[in-house]
Coordinates of C-alpha atoms and ligand atoms in Angstrom, one line a residue:
M80 CA -22.9 6.3 -15.8
G81 CA -19.5 6.9 -17.1
D82 CA -16.3 4.8 -16.3
V83 CA -16.0 4.3 -12.6
H84 CA -13.2 6.0 -10.9
I85 CA -11.8 4.3 -8.1
S86 CA -8.9 5.3 -5.7
A87 CA -7.2 3.1 -3.3
I88 CA -4.3 3.8 -0.7
A89 CA -2.0 1.0 -0.4
G90 CA 1.3 -0.2 1.3
G91 CA 3.2 -3.0 -0.2
V92 CA 2.2 -6.9 -0.2
G93 CA -1.3 -6.7 1.4
G94 CA -2.2 -3.5 -0.9
A95 CA -0.6 -4.9 -4.1
R96 CA -2.6 -8.1 -3.7
F97 CA -5.6 -6.5 -3.1
L98 CA -5.2 -4.1 -6.1
R99 CA -4.3 -7.0 -8.4
G100 CA -7.8 -8.4 -7.1
L101 CA -9.6 -5.1 -7.9
L102 CA -8.1 -5.1 -11.5
A103 CA -9.1 -8.8 -12.1
H104 CA -12.7 -8.4 -10.8
L105 CA -12.9 -5.1 -12.9
A106 CA -11.6 -6.9 -16.1
A107 CA -14.1 -9.8 -15.3
S108 CA -17.3 -7.7 -14.8
P109 CA -20.3 -7.7 -17.0
D110 CA -20.8 -4.2 -16.2
P111 CA -19.1 -2.0 -18.9
A112 CA -18.5 1.1 -16.5
R113 CA -16.5 -1.4 -14.4
R114 CA -14.4 -3.0 -17.1
S115 CA -13.3 0.4 -18.3
A116 CA -12.6 1.4 -14.8
R117 CA -9.8 4.0 -13.7
V118 CA -7.9 2.9 -10.7
T119 CA -5.5 5.4 -9.0
A120 CA -3.3 4.0 -6.1
V121 CA -1.9 6.2 -3.7
V122 CA 1.4 4.4 -2.2
N123 CA 3.1 4.5 0.8
T124 CA 6.4 6.1 0.8
G125 CA 7.3 6.0 4.4
D126 CA 9.7 2.8 3.8
D127 CA 11.9 4.5 1.4
T128 CA 15.3 4.7 2.2
T129 CA 18.8 5.1 0.3
M130 CA 21.1 2.5 0.4
H131 CA 24.7 2.5 -1.3
G132 CA 23.5 5.5 -2.8
L133 CA 20.5 4.3 -4.4
R134 CA 17.0 5.5 -3.4
I135 CA 14.7 2.6 -2.9
T136 CA 10.8 2.5 -2.8
P137 CA 9.7 -0.6 -1.7
D138 CA 6.0 -0.3 -1.5
L139 CA 5.7 1.3 -4.6
D140 CA 8.0 -1.6 -6.3
T141 CA 5.9 -4.4 -4.6
V142 CA 2.8 -2.6 -6.2
M143 CA 4.4 -2.1 -9.8
Y144 CA 5.9 -5.2 -9.6
T145 CA 2.6 -7.4 -8.9
L146 CA 0.5 -5.5 -11.0
G147 CA 3.0 -5.7 -13.8
G148 CA 3.1 -9.5 -13.5
A149 CA 6.9 -9.5 -12.4
V150 CA 6.6 -10.0 -8.7
H151 CA 8.1 -13.0 -7.0
E152 CA 4.7 -14.5 -6.1
E153 CA 5.8 -16.5 -2.8
Q154 CA 7.7 -13.9 -1.3
G155 CA 4.9 -11.0 -2.0
W156 CA 7.8 -8.6 -3.1
G157 CA 10.9 -8.2 -5.4
R158 CA 11.2 -9.7 -8.8
R159 CA 10.8 -13.2 -9.6
D160 CA 13.8 -15.2 -11.4
E161 CA 16.1 -13.0 -9.1
S162 CA 19.7 -13.4 -8.9
R163 CA 22.0 -11.9 -6.2
V164 CA 25.4 -11.4 -8.0
V165 CA 25.8 -7.6 -7.2
S166 CA 25.0 -8.1 -3.4
S167 CA 27.7 -11.0 -3.2
E168 CA 30.2 -8.7 -4.7
L169 CA 29.3 -6.0 -2.2
A170 CA 29.5 -8.5 0.7
A171 CA 32.9 -9.6 -0.7
Y172 CA 34.1 -5.8 -0.1
G173 CA 32.5 -6.2 3.7
T174 CA 30.0 -3.5 2.6
G175 CA 26.3 -4.0 3.7
P176 CA 23.9 -4.1 4.8
D177 CA 23.7 -7.8 4.5
W178 CA 20.1 -7.8 5.9
F179 CA 18.4 -6.3 3.1
T180 CA 17.8 -7.9 0.0
L181 CA 19.1 -6.1 -3.4
G182 CA 18.4 -8.5 -6.3
D183 CA 20.2 -7.9 -9.5
R184 CA 16.9 -7.2 -11.5
D185 CA 15.3 -4.9 -8.8
L186 CA 18.8 -3.1 -8.8
G187 CA 18.2 -1.9 -12.1
T188 CA 15.2 -0.3 -11.0
H189 CA 16.9 1.4 -8.5
V190 CA 19.9 2.8 -10.4
F191 CA 17.3 4.0 -13.0
R192 CA 15.1 5.7 -10.3
T193 CA 18.2 7.3 -8.7
Q194 CA 19.3 8.7 -12.2
L195 CA 16.0 10.1 -12.9
L196 CA 15.6 11.6 -9.4
R197 CA 19.3 13.2 -9.9
E198 CA 18.1 14.8 -13.1
G199 CA 15.5 16.4 -11.1
L200 CA 12.5 14.4 -11.9
P201 CA 10.2 14.4 -8.9
L202 CA 9.4 11.0 -7.5
S203 CA 5.8 11.1 -9.1
G204 CA 7.5 11.7 -12.5
V205 CA 10.0 8.7 -11.8
V206 CA 7.0 6.4 -10.9
E207 CA 5.3 7.4 -14.2
R208 CA 8.4 6.7 -16.2
L209 CA 9.1 3.2 -14.4
C210 CA 5.3 2.0 -15.0
E211 CA 5.8 3.0 -18.9
R212 CA 7.4 -0.3 -18.7
W213 CA 5.1 -2.3 -16.2
L214 CA 1.9 -1.1 -16.8
P215 CA 2.0 0.3 -20.7
G216 CA -0.9 2.6 -21.3
G217 CA -1.9 2.0 -17.6
H218 CA -2.9 -1.6 -18.5
P219 CA -1.7 -4.4 -15.7
A220 CA -0.9 -7.5 -16.9
V221 CA -3.6 -8.9 -15.1
A222 CA -5.9 -7.2 -17.4
P223 CA -4.4 -6.0 -20.5
D224 CA -7.6 -4.9 -22.4
G225 CA -9.6 -3.5 -19.4
P226 CA -9.5 -1.2 -16.7
T227 CA -6.2 1.2 -16.2
V228 CA -4.1 1.7 -13.2
R229 CA -2.1 4.7 -12.2
L230 CA 0.2 4.6 -9.1
L231 CA 1.0 8.0 -7.5
P232 CA 3.5 8.3 -4.4
M233 CA 1.4 9.7 -1.4
S234 CA 4.4 12.6 -2.0
D235 CA 7.4 13.9 -3.9
D236 CA 8.9 14.9 -0.7
D237 CA 11.1 12.6 1.2
V238 CA 9.2 11.2 4.3
E239 CA 11.0 8.5 6.5
T240 CA 9.3 6.3 9.3
H241 CA 11.5 6.3 12.2
V242 CA 10.7 3.6 15.2
H243 CA 11.3 4.3 18.7
L244 CA 12.5 1.1 20.3
A245 CA 11.8 0.0 24.0
D246 CA 15.6 -0.2 24.3
G247 CA 16.0 3.5 23.8
R248 CA 17.4 3.5 20.3
T249 CA 15.5 5.2 17.3
V250 CA 16.1 3.4 13.9
H251 CA 15.0 3.7 10.5
F252 CA 11.7 1.6 9.7
Q253 CA 13.5 -1.0 7.5
E254 CA 16.2 -1.7 10.0
W255 CA 13.6 -2.6 12.7
W256 CA 11.1 -4.4 10.4
V257 CA 13.7 -6.2 7.9
R258 CA 16.7 -6.7 10.1
L259 CA 15.4 -7.0 13.7
R260 CA 12.0 -8.6 12.2
A261 CA 10.1 -6.3 15.0
S262 CA 11.4 -8.3 17.5
V263 CA 12.7 -5.4 19.8
P264 CA 9.2 -3.8 21.0
A265 CA 8.6 -0.5 19.6
T266 CA 7.1 2.2 21.3
G267 CA 6.3 4.7 18.7
F268 CA 6.9 5.9 15.3
T269 CA 7.9 9.2 13.9
Q270 CA 7.0 9.7 10.0
V271 CA 10.0 12.4 9.6
G272 CA 9.2 15.0 7.0
V273 CA 5.4 14.0 6.8
D274 CA 4.1 17.3 8.5
G275 CA 6.0 19.3 5.7
A276 CA 5.1 17.0 2.9
K277 CA 2.5 18.3 0.1
P278 CA 0.5 15.4 -1.3
A279 CA 1.8 14.4 -4.9
P280 CA 0.0 16.0 -7.9
G281 CA -3.2 14.2 -8.3
V282 CA -3.4 12.8 -5.1
L283 CA -6.1 14.8 -3.5
D284 CA -8.2 15.0 -6.3
A285 CA -8.0 11.4 -7.1
L286 CA -9.1 10.9 -3.4
R287 CA -12.0 13.6 -3.6
E288 CA -13.3 12.8 -6.8
A289 CA -13.6 9.2 -6.9
D290 CA -16.9 7.2 -7.0
A291 CA -15.2 5.0 -4.6
V292 CA -12.2 4.9 -2.0
L293 CA -10.9 1.6 -0.9
L294 CA -8.6 1.2 2.0
P295 CA -7.0 -2.5 1.3
P296 CA -5.9 -4.7 4.0
S297 CA -2.5 -2.8 4.3
N298 CA -0.6 -2.1 7.6
P299 CA -2.7 0.5 9.3
V300 CA 0.4 2.3 11.2
V301 CA 3.2 2.3 8.9
S302 CA 1.5 2.1 5.6
I303 CA -2.1 3.6 5.2
G304 CA -1.4 5.5 8.6
T305 CA 1.7 7.1 7.1
V306 CA -0.4 8.1 3.8
L307 CA -3.3 9.2 6.1
G308 CA -0.6 11.6 7.9
V309 CA 0.0 13.7 4.6
P310 CA -1.2 17.0 5.2
G311 CA -4.7 17.0 3.4
V312 CA -5.1 13.4 2.7
R313 CA -7.3 12.5 5.8
E314 CA -9.5 15.7 5.0
A315 CA -9.9 14.6 1.4
L316 CA -11.4 11.3 2.6
R317 CA -13.2 12.6 5.5
D318 CA -15.1 15.6 3.6
G319 CA -14.5 14.9 0.0
G320 CA -17.5 13.4 -0.8
A321 CA -16.3 9.6 -2.2
P322 CA -17.5 6.7 -0.2
V323 CA -14.9 5.1 2.0
V324 CA -14.7 1.5 2.3
G325 CA -12.0 -0.4 4.5
V326 CA -10.6 -3.9 4.5
S327 CA -9.8 -5.3 8.0
P328 CA -6.1 -6.7 7.9
V329 CA -6.7 -8.4 11.0
L330 CA -8.9 -11.4 11.1
G331 CA -10.1 -12.9 14.7
G332 CA -7.4 -10.9 16.5
R333 CA -4.5 -11.9 14.2
V334 CA -2.7 -10.2 11.2
V335 CA -2.8 -12.5 8.3
R336 CA 0.8 -12.2 7.5
G337 CA 3.7 -9.8 8.7
M338 CA 4.3 -8.0 11.9
A339 CA 1.5 -5.6 11.9
D340 CA 0.5 -6.5 15.4
A341 CA 3.7 -5.1 16.6
C342 CA 2.7 -2.0 14.7
L343 CA -0.4 -1.9 16.6
S344 CA 0.8 -2.7 20.0
A345 CA 3.7 0.3 19.8
I346 CA 0.8 2.8 19.4
G347 CA -1.6 1.2 22.2
V348 CA -4.1 0.0 19.7
E349 CA -5.5 -3.7 20.2
T350 CA -4.9 -6.1 17.4
S351 CA -8.6 -6.7 16.5
A352 CA -10.9 -5.5 13.4
L353 CA -12.3 -2.9 15.4
G354 CA -9.1 -1.8 16.9
V355 CA -8.0 -1.0 13.3
A356 CA -11.1 0.5 12.4
G357 CA -10.8 2.9 15.4
L358 CA -7.8 4.3 13.5
Y359 CA -10.3 5.4 10.4
A360 CA -13.2 6.0 12.3
D361 CA -13.7 9.3 11.3
L362 CA -13.6 8.6 7.4
L363 CA -15.0 5.1 6.9
D364 CA -18.4 4.4 5.3
T365 CA -18.2 0.8 5.4
W366 CA -15.7 -1.4 7.3
L367 CA -15.2 -5.0 6.1
V368 CA -14.5 -7.7 8.8
D369 CA -14.1 -11.6 8.2
D370 CA -17.2 -13.3 7.9
D371 CA -15.7 -16.5 9.4
A372 CA -13.5 -14.9 12.2
D373 CA -15.3 -11.6 13.2
G374 CA -18.8 -12.5 11.9
A375 CA -20.4 -11.6 15.1
L376 CA -19.7 -7.9 14.2
H377 CA -21.8 -7.6 10.9
G378 CA -24.5 -5.1 11.1
S379 CA -22.7 -3.2 13.9
T380 CA -21.4 0.3 13.8
V381 CA -17.8 1.3 13.8
P382 CA -17.3 3.3 17.3
G383 CA -16.8 6.9 17.0
A384 CA -18.0 6.7 13.2
A385 CA -19.8 10.0 12.0
P386 CA -23.4 9.8 12.0
G387 CA -24.9 7.5 9.5
R388 CA -21.4 6.1 8.5
G389 CA -19.2 3.1 9.7
R390 CA -21.5 0.4 9.0
V391 CA -19.6 -3.1 9.5
L392 CA -20.2 -5.8 6.9
A393 CA -19.0 -9.4 7.3
R394 CA -17.2 -10.6 4.0
P395 CA -14.5 -13.5 3.1
L396 CA -11.4 -11.3 3.7
L397 CA -8.7 -13.8 3.3
M398 CA -7.0 -13.3 -0.1
S399 CA -6.1 -16.9 -0.5
S400 CA -6.0 -17.1 -4.4
P401 CA -6.1 -14.3 -7.1
Q402 CA -9.8 -15.2 -7.5
A403 CA -10.4 -14.9 -3.6
A404 CA -8.7 -11.3 -3.7
A405 CA -11.1 -10.1 -6.9
D406 CA -14.1 -11.4 -4.9
L407 CA -12.9 -9.4 -2.2
A408 CA -12.3 -6.2 -4.2
G409 CA -15.2 -6.7 -5.8
A410 CA -17.1 -6.7 -2.4
A411 CA -15.6 -3.5 -1.2
L412 CA -16.4 -1.7 -4.3
D413 CA -20.0 -3.0 -4.2
A414 CA -20.5 -1.4 -0.7
A415 CA -18.9 1.9 -1.8
L416 CA -21.1 2.3 -4.9
A417 CA -24.0 1.2 -3.1
T418 CA -23.2 4.2 -0.6
G419 CA -22.7 6.5 -3.4
R420 CA -20.7 9.8 -3.0
R421 CA -22.1 12.5 -0.5
P422 CA -23.5 15.6 -1.7
S423 CA -21.1 18.2 -1.3
Ligands
GDP1715 P1 3.8 -4.2 3.4 O1 4.2 -2.9 3.0 O2 4.6 -5.5 2.5 O3 3.8 -4.6 5.0 O4 2.6 -4.6 3.2 P2 0.9 -3.6 3.6 O5 1.1 -2.7 4.3 O6 0.4 -3.7 2.1 O7 0.3 -4.8 4.3 C1 0.4 -5.9 5.1 C2 -0.9 -6.1 5.9 O8 -1.6 -7.0 4.9 C3 -0.6 -7.1 7.2 O9 -1.2 -6.4 8.4 C4 -1.4 -8.3 6.7 O10 -2.5 -8.7 7.9 C5 -2.6 -7.9 5.7 N1 -2.8 -9.1 4.8 C6 -2.2 -9.8 4.2 N2 -2.8 -10.8 3.4 C7 -3.9 -10.6 3.7 C8 -5.3 -11.4 3.5 O11 -5.2 -12.0 2.7 N3 -6.3 -10.8 3.9 C9 -6.2 -9.7 4.7 N4 -7.6 -9.2 5.1 N5 -5.2 -9.1 5.0 C10 -4.1 -9.4 4.5
CA1716 CA1 6.0 -1.8 3.2

C-alpha cells in the first residue's frame, strides 16, 4: 500500500485540535504508510468577514496557527505572545468593533492576505502562500519529518453565514457568536453565497479519492454544515467511495466547549450524539460517540443511515491533551481504513 491519503473537513478550534492530533498520530505510527500520509483539510470559510478593509478568515487561521505551532494554546485561536497596539490605537480613534480581537501579529496575516487577494490571487492561492511560512513543505510543527498537510478553503467564492435572531434581526455570524456570545436565540442561518459557490480547486478530488474522510468534532451547523452546503461536497462524500468517519462534538447531551448547542437548537436538532449524526446520516460509514457518556450507543446504527453504513462505535472523545487528541484521531482513522473504499 502506498501513502495513505486522508481528507478532513474542519471548522476552527475543534477541527484544528483534531487535525493536530491526527498528524501526531501519523508521525508516531509504526506503519510507514501512515508516517508518510498526505492529509488534506477542507476548511470552513463561512465565518469569514471584512474589518477595517481587511479580509479575515478565522477558521483557516486557527487551523494554520495550530498546525504551525503558533496558536495561543489556552484560547484555542489567535497567536501566542500576542499584543494589541493597533487595536488600542483604533479604539482611541473611536472606531470599532471593540468586540472582535485583532492582535498585532494576527493583523500581519490579515494585511498580507488582503494584499494578495487585491492582487487577484484566489483565496486558495493565498492560503497556500501563507502556509509556506507555517507549514513549509506541508510539514506541520507537530511532525516535521512525517506526514504532510495541505489546507484548502472550501471555496474561493465568498460565503458568509448570517444568523436570523428571535428578535427579528439578521446579523453576521461573528456578531452573534463573538459579540452576543449566542445569548440572543437564533431561529436559523443563511449561508449567503453558498448556492453559487464552487468548491475550491482540489476539494472534490480530495474528498472522493481519499482512503479515509474524517469529520472532526467541529460545529456541525456553522462549520461542517457550511462546508457540506457547497454544491458537490455532500455528493462527493456520499457517493465518492471514500469511507467517512465522524466524531461527535456532543458528549452526553453537552457540547464540549463553545456554544454549538445554540446552533443545533436554532435548526431544531437535539443536542445529542445521535442528533448530530442525523445531520450526516446519508454519508456516514462510522460515527464515533464518547465511551463514557454515550457508551450505550455502541454497536447501534445511525437512524437514517444508508444500508450497511452508519455503525456507531464508542471511543474516548475528549481531546483533553495532545495525546488524547492523537488517540482519538487514530481511532477514527482505524475505523475508516477497516471499512475501506467502496467499489465505484
Ligand atoms: P470553532 O470554529 O472554533 O467554533 O470550532 P469548530 O467548529 O472546529 O468546533 C467547535 C466544536 O468542537 C464544539 O461543538 C465542541 O463541542 C467541539 N469540541 C471541542 N473540544 C472537543 C473535544 O475535546 N472533544 C470533542 N469530541 N469535541 C470537542
Ligand atoms: Ca468557526
